[in-house]
Coordinates of C-alpha atoms and ligand atoms in Angstrom, one line a residue:
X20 CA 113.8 94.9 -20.6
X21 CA 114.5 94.9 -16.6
X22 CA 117.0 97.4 -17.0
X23 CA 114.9 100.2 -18.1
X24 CA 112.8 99.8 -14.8
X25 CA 116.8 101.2 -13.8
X26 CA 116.8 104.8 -12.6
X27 CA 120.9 104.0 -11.7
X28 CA 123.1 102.0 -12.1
X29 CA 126.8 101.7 -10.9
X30 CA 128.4 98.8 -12.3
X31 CA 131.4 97.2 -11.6
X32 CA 132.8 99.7 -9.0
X33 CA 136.1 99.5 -7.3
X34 CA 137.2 102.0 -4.8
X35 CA 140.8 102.0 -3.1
X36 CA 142.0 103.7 -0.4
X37 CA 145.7 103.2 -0.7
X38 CA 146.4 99.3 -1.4
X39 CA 143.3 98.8 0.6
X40 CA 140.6 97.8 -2.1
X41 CA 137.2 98.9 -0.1
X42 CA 135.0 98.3 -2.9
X43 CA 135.7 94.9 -5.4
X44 CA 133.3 95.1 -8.7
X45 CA 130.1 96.0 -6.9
X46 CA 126.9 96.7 -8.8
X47 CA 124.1 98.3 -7.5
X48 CA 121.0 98.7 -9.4
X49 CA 118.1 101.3 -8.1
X50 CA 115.0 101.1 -9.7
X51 CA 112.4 104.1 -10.5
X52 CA 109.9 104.0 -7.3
X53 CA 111.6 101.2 -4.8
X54 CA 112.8 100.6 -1.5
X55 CA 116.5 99.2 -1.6
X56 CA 118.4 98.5 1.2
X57 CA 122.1 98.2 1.5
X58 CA 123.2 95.8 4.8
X59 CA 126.5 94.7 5.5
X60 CA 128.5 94.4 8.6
X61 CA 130.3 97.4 9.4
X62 CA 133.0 98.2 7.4
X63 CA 131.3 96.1 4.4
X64 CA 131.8 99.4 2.3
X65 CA 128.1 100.8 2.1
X66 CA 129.1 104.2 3.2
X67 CA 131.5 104.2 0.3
X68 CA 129.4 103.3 -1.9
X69 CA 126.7 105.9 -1.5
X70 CA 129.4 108.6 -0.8
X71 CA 130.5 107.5 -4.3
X72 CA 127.0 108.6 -5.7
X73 CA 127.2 111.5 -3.6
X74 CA 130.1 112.9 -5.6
X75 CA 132.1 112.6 -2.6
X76 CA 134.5 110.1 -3.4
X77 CA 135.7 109.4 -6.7
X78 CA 135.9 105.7 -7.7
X79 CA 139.1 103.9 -9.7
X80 CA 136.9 101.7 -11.7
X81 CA 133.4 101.0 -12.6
X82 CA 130.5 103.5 -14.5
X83 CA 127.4 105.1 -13.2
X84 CA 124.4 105.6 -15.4
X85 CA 121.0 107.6 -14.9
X86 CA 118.8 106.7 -16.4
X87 CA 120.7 104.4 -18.6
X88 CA 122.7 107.0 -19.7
X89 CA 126.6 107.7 -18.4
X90 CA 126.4 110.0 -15.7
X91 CA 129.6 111.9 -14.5
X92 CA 129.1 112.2 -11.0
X93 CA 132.7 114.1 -9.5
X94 CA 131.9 116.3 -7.0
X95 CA 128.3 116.9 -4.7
X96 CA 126.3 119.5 -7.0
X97 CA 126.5 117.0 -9.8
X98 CA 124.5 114.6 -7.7
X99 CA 122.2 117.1 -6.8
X100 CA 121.8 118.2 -10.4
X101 CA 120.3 114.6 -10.9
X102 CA 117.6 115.1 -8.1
X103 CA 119.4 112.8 -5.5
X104 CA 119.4 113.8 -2.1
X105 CA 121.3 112.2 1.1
X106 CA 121.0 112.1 4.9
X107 CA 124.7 111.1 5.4
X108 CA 125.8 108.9 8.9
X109 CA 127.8 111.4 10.2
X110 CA 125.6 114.3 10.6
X111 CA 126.2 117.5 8.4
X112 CA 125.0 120.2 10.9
X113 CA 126.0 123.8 12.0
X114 CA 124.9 123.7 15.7
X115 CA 124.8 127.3 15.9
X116 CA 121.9 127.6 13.3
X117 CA 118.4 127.3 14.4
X118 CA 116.9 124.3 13.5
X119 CA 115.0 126.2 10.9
X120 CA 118.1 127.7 8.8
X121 CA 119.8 124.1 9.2
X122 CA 116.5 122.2 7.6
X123 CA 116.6 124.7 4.9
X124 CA 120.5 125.6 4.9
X125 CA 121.2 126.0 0.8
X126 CA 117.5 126.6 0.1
X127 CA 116.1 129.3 2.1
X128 CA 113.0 130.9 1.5
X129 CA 112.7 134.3 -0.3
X130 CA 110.4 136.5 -0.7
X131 CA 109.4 138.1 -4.0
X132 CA 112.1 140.4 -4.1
X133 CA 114.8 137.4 -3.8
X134 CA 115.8 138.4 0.3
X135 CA 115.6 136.1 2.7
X136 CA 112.1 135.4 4.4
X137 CA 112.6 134.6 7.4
X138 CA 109.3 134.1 8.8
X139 CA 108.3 131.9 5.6
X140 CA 111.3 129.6 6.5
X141 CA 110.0 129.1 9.8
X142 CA 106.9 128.8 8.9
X143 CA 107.8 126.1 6.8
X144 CA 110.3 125.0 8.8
X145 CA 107.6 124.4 11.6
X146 CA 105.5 122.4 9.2
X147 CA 107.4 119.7 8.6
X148 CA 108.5 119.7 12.2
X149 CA 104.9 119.3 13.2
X150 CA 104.1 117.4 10.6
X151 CA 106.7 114.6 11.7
X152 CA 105.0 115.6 15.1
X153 CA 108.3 115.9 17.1
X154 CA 108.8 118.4 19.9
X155 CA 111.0 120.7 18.7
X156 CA 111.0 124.7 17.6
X157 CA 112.1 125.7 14.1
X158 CA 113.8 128.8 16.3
X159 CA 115.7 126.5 18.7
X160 CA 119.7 127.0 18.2
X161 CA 120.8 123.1 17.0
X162 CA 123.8 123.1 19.6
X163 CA 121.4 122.4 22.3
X164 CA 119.6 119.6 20.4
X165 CA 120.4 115.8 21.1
X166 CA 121.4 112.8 18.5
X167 CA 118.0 111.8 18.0
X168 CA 116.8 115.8 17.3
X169 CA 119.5 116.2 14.8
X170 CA 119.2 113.4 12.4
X171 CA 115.0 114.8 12.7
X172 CA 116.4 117.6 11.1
X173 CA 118.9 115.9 8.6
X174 CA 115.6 113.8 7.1
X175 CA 114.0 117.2 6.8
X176 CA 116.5 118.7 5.3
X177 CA 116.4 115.9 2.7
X178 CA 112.5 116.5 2.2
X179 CA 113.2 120.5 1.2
X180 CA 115.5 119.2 -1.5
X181 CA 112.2 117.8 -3.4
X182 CA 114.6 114.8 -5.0
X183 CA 113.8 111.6 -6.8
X184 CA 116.1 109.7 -5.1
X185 CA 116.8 109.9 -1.5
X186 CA 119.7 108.4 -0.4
X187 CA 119.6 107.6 3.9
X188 CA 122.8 106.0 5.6
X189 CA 121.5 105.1 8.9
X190 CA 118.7 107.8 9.1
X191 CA 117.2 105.8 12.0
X192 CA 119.5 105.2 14.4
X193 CA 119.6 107.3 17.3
X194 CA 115.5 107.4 17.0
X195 CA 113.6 105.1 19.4
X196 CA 110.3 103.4 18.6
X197 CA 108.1 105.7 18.3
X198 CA 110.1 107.9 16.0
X199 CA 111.2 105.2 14.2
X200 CA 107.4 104.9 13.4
X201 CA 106.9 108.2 11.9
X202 CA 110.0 107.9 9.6
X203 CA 108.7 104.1 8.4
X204 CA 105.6 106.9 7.7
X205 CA 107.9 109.3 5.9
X206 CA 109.5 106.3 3.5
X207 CA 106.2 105.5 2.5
X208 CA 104.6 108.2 2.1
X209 CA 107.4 109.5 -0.5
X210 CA 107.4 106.1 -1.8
X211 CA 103.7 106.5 -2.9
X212 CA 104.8 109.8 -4.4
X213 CA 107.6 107.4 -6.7
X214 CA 110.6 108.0 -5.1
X215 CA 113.1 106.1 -5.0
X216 CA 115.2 105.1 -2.2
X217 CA 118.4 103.7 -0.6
X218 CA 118.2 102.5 3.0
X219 CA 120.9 101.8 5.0
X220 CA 120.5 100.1 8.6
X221 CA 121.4 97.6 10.9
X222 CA 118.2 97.1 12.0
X223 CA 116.9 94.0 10.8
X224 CA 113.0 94.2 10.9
X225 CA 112.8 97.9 9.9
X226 CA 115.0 96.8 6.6
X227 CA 112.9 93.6 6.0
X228 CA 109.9 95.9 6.8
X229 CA 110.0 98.7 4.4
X230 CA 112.1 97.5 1.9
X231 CA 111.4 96.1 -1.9
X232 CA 115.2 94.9 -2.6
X233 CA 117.9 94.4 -0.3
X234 CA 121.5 94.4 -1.4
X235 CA 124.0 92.9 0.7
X236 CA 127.6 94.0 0.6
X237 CA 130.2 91.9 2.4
X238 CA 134.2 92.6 2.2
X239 CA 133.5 95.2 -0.2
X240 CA 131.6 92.4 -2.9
X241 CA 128.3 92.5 -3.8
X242 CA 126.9 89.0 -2.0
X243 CA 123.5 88.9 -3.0
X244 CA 120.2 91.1 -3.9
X245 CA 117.4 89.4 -2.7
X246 CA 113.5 90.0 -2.5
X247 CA 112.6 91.2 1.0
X248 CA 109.7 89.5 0.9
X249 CA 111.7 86.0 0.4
X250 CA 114.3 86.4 2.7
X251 CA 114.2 85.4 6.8
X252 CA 116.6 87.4 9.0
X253 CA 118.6 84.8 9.7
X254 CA 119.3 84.0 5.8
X255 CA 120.1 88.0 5.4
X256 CA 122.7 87.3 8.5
X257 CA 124.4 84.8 7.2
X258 CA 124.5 86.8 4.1
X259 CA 126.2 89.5 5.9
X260 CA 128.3 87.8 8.1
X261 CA 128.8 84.3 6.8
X262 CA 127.6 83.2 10.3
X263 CA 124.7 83.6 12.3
X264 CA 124.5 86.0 15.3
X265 CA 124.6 84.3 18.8
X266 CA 120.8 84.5 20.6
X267 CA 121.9 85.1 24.3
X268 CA 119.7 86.6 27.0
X269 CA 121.3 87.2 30.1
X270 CA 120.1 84.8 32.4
X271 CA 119.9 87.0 35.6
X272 CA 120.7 84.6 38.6
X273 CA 120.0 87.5 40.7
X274 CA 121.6 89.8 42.3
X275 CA 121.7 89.0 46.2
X276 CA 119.4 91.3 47.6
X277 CA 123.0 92.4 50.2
X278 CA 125.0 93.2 47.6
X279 CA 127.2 96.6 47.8
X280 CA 125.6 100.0 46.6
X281 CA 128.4 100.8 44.3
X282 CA 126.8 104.6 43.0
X283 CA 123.9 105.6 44.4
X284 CA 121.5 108.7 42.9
X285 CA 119.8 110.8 46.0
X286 CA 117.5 113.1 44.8
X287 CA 119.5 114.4 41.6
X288 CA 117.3 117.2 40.0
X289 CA 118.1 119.8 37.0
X290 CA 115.7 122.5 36.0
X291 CA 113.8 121.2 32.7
X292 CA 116.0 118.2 32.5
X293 CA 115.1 115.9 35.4
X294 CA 113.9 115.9 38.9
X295 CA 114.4 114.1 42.1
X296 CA 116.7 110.9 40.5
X297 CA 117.2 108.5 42.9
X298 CA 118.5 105.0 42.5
X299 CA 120.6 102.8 43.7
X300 CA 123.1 100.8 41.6
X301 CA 124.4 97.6 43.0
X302 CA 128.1 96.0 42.0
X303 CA 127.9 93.9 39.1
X304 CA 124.3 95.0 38.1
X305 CA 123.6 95.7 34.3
X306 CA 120.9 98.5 34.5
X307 CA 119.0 99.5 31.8
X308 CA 117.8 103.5 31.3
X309 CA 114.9 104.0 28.6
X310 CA 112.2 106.7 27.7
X311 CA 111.2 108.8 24.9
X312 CA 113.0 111.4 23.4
X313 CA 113.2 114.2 25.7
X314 CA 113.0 111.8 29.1
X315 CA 116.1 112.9 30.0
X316 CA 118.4 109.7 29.7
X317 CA 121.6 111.6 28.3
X318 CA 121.1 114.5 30.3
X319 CA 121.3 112.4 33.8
X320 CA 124.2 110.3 32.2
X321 CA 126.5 113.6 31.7
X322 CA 124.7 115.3 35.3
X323 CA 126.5 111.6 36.5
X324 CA 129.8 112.2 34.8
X325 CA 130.0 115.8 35.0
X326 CA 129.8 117.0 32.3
X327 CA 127.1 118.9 32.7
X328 CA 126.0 120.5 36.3
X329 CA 123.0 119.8 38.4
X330 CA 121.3 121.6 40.6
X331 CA 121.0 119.6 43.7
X332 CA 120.5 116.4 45.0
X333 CA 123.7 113.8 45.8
X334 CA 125.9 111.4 44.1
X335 CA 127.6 108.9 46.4
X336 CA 130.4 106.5 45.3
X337 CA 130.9 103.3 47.8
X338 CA 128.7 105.3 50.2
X339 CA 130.7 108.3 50.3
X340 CA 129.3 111.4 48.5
X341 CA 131.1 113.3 45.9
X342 CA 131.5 117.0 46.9
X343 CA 132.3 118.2 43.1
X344 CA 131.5 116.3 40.5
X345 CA 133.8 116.8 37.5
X346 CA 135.0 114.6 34.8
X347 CA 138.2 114.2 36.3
X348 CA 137.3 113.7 39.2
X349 CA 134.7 110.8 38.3
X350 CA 137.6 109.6 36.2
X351 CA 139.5 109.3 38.8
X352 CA 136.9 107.3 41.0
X353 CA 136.8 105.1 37.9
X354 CA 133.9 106.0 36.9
X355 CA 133.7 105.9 32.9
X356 CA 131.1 107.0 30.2
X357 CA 130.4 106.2 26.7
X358 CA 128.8 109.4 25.1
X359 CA 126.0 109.4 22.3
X360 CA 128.0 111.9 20.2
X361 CA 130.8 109.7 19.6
X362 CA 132.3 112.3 16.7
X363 CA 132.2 115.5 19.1
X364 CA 133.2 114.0 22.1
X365 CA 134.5 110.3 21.8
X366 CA 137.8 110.7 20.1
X367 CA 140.5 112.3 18.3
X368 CA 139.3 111.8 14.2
X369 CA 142.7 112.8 13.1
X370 CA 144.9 110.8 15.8
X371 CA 145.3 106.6 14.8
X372 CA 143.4 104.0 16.3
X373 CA 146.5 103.5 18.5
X374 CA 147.1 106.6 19.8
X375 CA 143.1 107.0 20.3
X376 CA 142.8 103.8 22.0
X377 CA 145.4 104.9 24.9
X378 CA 144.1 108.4 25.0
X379 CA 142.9 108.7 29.0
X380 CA 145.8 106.3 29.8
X381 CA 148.9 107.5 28.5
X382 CA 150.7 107.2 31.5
X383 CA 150.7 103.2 31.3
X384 CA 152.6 103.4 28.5
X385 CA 156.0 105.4 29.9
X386 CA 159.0 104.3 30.2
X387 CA 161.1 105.4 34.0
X388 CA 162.0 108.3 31.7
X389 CA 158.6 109.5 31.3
X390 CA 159.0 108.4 27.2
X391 CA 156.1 107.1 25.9
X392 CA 157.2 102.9 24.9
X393 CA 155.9 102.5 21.4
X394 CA 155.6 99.2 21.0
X395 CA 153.7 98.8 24.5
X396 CA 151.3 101.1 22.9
X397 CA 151.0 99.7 19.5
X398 CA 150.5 96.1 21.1
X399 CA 147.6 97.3 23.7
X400 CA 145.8 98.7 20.5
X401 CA 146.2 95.4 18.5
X402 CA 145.0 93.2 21.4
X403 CA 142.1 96.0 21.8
X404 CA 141.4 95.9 18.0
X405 CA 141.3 92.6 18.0
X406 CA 139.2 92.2 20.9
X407 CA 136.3 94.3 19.5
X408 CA 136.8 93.0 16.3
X409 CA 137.6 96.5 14.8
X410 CA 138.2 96.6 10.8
X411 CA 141.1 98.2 9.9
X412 CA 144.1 98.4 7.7
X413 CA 146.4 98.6 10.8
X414 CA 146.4 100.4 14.3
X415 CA 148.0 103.2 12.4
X416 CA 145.0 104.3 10.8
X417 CA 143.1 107.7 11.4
X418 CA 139.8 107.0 13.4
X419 CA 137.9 109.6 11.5
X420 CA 138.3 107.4 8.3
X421 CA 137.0 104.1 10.1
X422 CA 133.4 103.2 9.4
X423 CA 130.6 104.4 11.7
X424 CA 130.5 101.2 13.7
X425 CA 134.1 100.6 13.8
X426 CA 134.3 104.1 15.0
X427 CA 131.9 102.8 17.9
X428 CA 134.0 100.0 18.7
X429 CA 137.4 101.8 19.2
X430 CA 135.7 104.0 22.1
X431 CA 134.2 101.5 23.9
X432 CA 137.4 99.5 23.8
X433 CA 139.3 102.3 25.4
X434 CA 136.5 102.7 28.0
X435 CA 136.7 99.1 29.1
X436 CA 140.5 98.7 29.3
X437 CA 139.9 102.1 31.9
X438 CA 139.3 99.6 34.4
X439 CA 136.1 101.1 35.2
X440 CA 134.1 100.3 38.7
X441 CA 131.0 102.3 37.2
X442 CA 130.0 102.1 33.4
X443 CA 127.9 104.4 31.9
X444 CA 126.8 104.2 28.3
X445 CA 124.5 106.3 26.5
X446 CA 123.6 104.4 23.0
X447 CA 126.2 102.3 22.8
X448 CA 125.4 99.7 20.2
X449 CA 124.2 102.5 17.7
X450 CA 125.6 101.7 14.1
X451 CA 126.7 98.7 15.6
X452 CA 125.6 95.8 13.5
X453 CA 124.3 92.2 14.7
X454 CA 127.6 90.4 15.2
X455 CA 129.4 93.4 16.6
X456 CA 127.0 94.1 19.0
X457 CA 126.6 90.3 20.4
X458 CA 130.3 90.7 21.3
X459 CA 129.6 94.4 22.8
X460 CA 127.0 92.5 25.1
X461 CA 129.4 89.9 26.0
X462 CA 132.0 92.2 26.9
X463 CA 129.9 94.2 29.5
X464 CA 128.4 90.9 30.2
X465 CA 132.0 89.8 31.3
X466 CA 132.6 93.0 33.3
X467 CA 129.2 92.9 35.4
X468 CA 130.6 89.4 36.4
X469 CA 133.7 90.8 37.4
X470 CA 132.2 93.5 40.0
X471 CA 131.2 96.1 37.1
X472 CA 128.7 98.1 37.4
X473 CA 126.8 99.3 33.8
X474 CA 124.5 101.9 32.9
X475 CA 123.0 101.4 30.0
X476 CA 120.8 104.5 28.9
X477 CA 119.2 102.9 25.5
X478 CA 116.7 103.8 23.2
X479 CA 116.4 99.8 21.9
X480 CA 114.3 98.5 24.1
X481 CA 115.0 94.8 22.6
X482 CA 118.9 95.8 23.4
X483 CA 118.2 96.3 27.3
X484 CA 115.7 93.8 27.6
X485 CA 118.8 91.5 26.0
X486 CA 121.3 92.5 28.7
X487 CA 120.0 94.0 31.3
X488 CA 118.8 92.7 35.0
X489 CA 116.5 95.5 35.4
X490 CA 114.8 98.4 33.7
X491 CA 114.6 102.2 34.8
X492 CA 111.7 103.6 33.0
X493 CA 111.9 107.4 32.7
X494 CA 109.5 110.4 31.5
X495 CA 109.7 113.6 31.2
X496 CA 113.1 113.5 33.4
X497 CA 111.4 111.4 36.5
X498 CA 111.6 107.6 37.2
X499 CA 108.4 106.4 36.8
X500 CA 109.5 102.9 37.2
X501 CA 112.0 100.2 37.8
X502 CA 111.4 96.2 36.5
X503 CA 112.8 93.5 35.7
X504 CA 113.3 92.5 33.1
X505 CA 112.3 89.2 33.4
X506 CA 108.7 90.4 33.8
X507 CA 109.3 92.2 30.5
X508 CA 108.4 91.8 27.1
X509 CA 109.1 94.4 24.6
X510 CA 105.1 95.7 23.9
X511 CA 105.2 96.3 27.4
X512 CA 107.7 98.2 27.9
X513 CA 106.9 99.9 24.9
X514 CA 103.7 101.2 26.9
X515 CA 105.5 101.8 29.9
X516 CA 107.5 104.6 28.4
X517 CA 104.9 106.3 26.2
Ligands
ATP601 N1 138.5 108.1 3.9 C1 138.9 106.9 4.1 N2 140.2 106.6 4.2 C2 140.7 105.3 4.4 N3 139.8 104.3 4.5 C3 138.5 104.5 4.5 C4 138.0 105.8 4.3 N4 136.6 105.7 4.3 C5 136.3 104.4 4.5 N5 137.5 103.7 4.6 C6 137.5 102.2 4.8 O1 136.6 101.6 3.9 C7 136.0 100.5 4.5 C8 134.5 100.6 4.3 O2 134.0 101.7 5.1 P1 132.5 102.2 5.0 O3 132.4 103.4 5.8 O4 132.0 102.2 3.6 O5 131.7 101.0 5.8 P2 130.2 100.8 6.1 O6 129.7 99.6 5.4 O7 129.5 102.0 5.9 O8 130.3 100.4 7.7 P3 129.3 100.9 8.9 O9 128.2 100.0 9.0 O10 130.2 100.8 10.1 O11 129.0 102.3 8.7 C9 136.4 100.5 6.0 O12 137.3 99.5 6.1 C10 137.0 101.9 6.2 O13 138.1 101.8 7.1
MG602 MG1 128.6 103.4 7.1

């Protein structure tokens, strides 16, 4: 029978939170050796799920067998007991480890007398680093690492655990094309070894690409398991969102060649980050940023923001230069950023959705008495919520316990109701899915219209070439060109950069 092909099987799960039923009867079959993906739009409950599996959460309803027997999966080691291992969204990493001890964290290397070797766990460490061919050092302290560097380490980390089922929520998405290669290598490569996997992404082509199944979740229901090799990615859309995603490419009527210099760059260098940045950022441009990992996009998009100091060069606002560039002070300016470590830096996880979303602005919402007017507060945060199509139960709950991309969509929000004259966003649309992302586009679409002008520093290329009127291509931390993008096409770009 089919079912024997079955290496697990949760049937019929519900999960609550509360009265909120996040999973609704969903059964997931993974068979022995195969690719299956879970999509959904964010929120859809695919997190949940695999958290579920995980031992993480427990579920209200529903069983989970291995190996078509009952499995009793309550807490993490008992899904590790089974051989299944998981790269999680959110990454799980101690950032003042080196990158060695995190790959190997719970499964160091000892030498025959049972003490920790640590020259055989860099050693090994450095393997699989080189192996993947990335540039990092197995002795390099985490902290310092970016997005992309870190979720490296979380798929290595998986790879030490020697599992037979790998579980990967969004493994993919801070990488950019290249790296997103290797890992498509990875997959198949265990794969061939007979491995089973879960995929979780919002990218489209990589799901069609490498997967044998694909389960779609939507509202918490199973909607459909479909053959990847009979599905198009508009059918899988509407599968996800019951609509199809809007096409739209910014049709650049361009920018007169006299219009205001909002920011401009002069020679902005840091010491192994970036050198000699100039550029000049016109109102109501959309700008793209790209290059490889390591090209030094985030670093020049906190140097702007000060968040982190440069070493010399200029940044002027409206032609006047900034004498110290702080954070508060490019606030002030209106000048706003979008971060790529949303959970570090982008909110409060504990604080509600509406007392995150007026976080920087919490002065609006005072009463002559200096008392904070509730109601204003709660209302701002509904019309935001709504706005960016956030799913929640209300305003009231926690942003920590929002999905991933809903997460996303909460900062962003609270950036664009700052008013900004200067937008800078590193990754924005990551863990964003299709539908979510069309509206992200249309709301800094909107703004560059308005006078806006938007930084985008982006690792999907096919997201700037979408939105943007022209593309800065950086390498190792210099500009080594600025297009158009209407002379663009994706391949092209793709060389450009590497
Ligand atoms: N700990 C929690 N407490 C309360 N609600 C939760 C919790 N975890 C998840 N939820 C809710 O469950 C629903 C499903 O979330 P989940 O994280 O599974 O979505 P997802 O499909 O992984 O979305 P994304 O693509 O954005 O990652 C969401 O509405 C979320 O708010
Ligand atoms: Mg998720």
């Amino acid at each position: 029978m089919d079912n024997q092909n079955n290496i697990i099987e949760m049937n019929h799960i519900v999960k609550k939170f509360s009265d909120n039923v996040v999973l609704n009867n969903v059964s997931f079959h993974l068979r022995k050796g195969e690719v299956h993906s879970l999509m959904g739009a964010n929120g859809a409950g695919k997190s949940t799920l695999i958290k579920i599996l995980n031992g993480l959460y427990n579920y209200d309803e529903g069983e989970i067998l291995y190996n078509g027997k009952q499995a009793e999966i309550n807490k993490v080691e008992d899904a590790e007991k089974l051989g299944i291992a998981f790269v999680h969204q959110e990454l799980n990493i101690c950032p003042d480890l080196s990158v060695a001890e995190n790959i190997f964290v719970g499964n160091l290397r000892k030498n025959k007398w049972g003490v920790f070797d640590k020259a055989q766990t860099i050693k090994e460490a450095q393997d699989l680093i080189d192996m993947v061919q990335v540039d990092m050092k197995a002795t390099d302290i985490v902290r310092n690492l970016r997005a992309a560097e870190k979720q490296i380490i979380e798929i290595l980390k998986a790879l030490t655990m020697d599992a037979g089922i790998l579980v990967l929520d969004e493994p993919t998405s801070s990488l950019n094309e290249k790296e997103k290669e290797i890992f498509i290598g990875i997959v198949n490569r265990l794969k061939a070894q007979g491995v089973s996997i879960i995929f979780i992404s919002h990218f489209i082509e990589d799901v069609l690409l490498l997967s044998d199944r694909i389960t779609v979740l939507k509202d918490g229901v199973n909607n459909g398991v479909f053959e990847a090799g009979q599905i198009t990615k508009d059918e899988l859309i509407t599968a996800m969102m019951g609509k199809k995603a809007e096409v739209r490419k910014r049709n650049s009527e361009k920018l007169a060649k006299d219009t205001p210099v909002v920011m401009e760059l002069k020679n902005l260098s840091s010491e192994y980050k970036f050198e000699n940045i100039d550029l000049k950022i016109q109102k109501g441009s959309i700008i793209g940023v790209c290059g490889l990992l390591g090209a030094g996009k985030t670093e020049i998009a906190r140097a702007i923001m000060g968040i982190d100091k440069f070493d010399s060069g200029e940044i002027l606002l409206d032609g006047e230069k900034i004498h110290k560039v702080t954070p508060e002070i490019m606030m002030k300016k209106q000048v706003a950023i979008v971060t790529e470590d949303r959970k570090t830096e982008g909110f409060v996880p504990m604080m509600s959705i509406r007392e995150n979303s007026s976080l920087s602005i919490m002065k609006n919402f005072a009463n002559k008495l200096g008392i904070l007017d509730f109601d204003k507060q709660k209302n701002y945060a509904d019309e935001l919520s709504r706005k960016m199509t956030v799913k929640m139960s209300s305003v009231e709950q926690e942003v920590g316990s929002l999905s991933g991309g809903n997460q996303q969509k909460v900062i962003i929000g609270r950036c664009v109701a700052s008013n900004p004259k200067v937008f800078l966003l590193d990754e924005p649309t990551r863990g964003v899915d299709v539908l979510a992302k069309s509206e992200i586009y249309k709301i800094l679409l909107e703004m560059a219209a308005k006078g806006v002008a938007v930084l985008i520093f982006s690792s999907e290329l096919e997201e700037l070439l979408e939105v943007c009127d022209e593309i800065v291509i950086l390498k190792k931390g210099k500009i080594v060109g600025r297009v158009s993008t209407e002379e663009l096409d994706k391949n092209t770009l793709m060389a450009k950069i590497s």
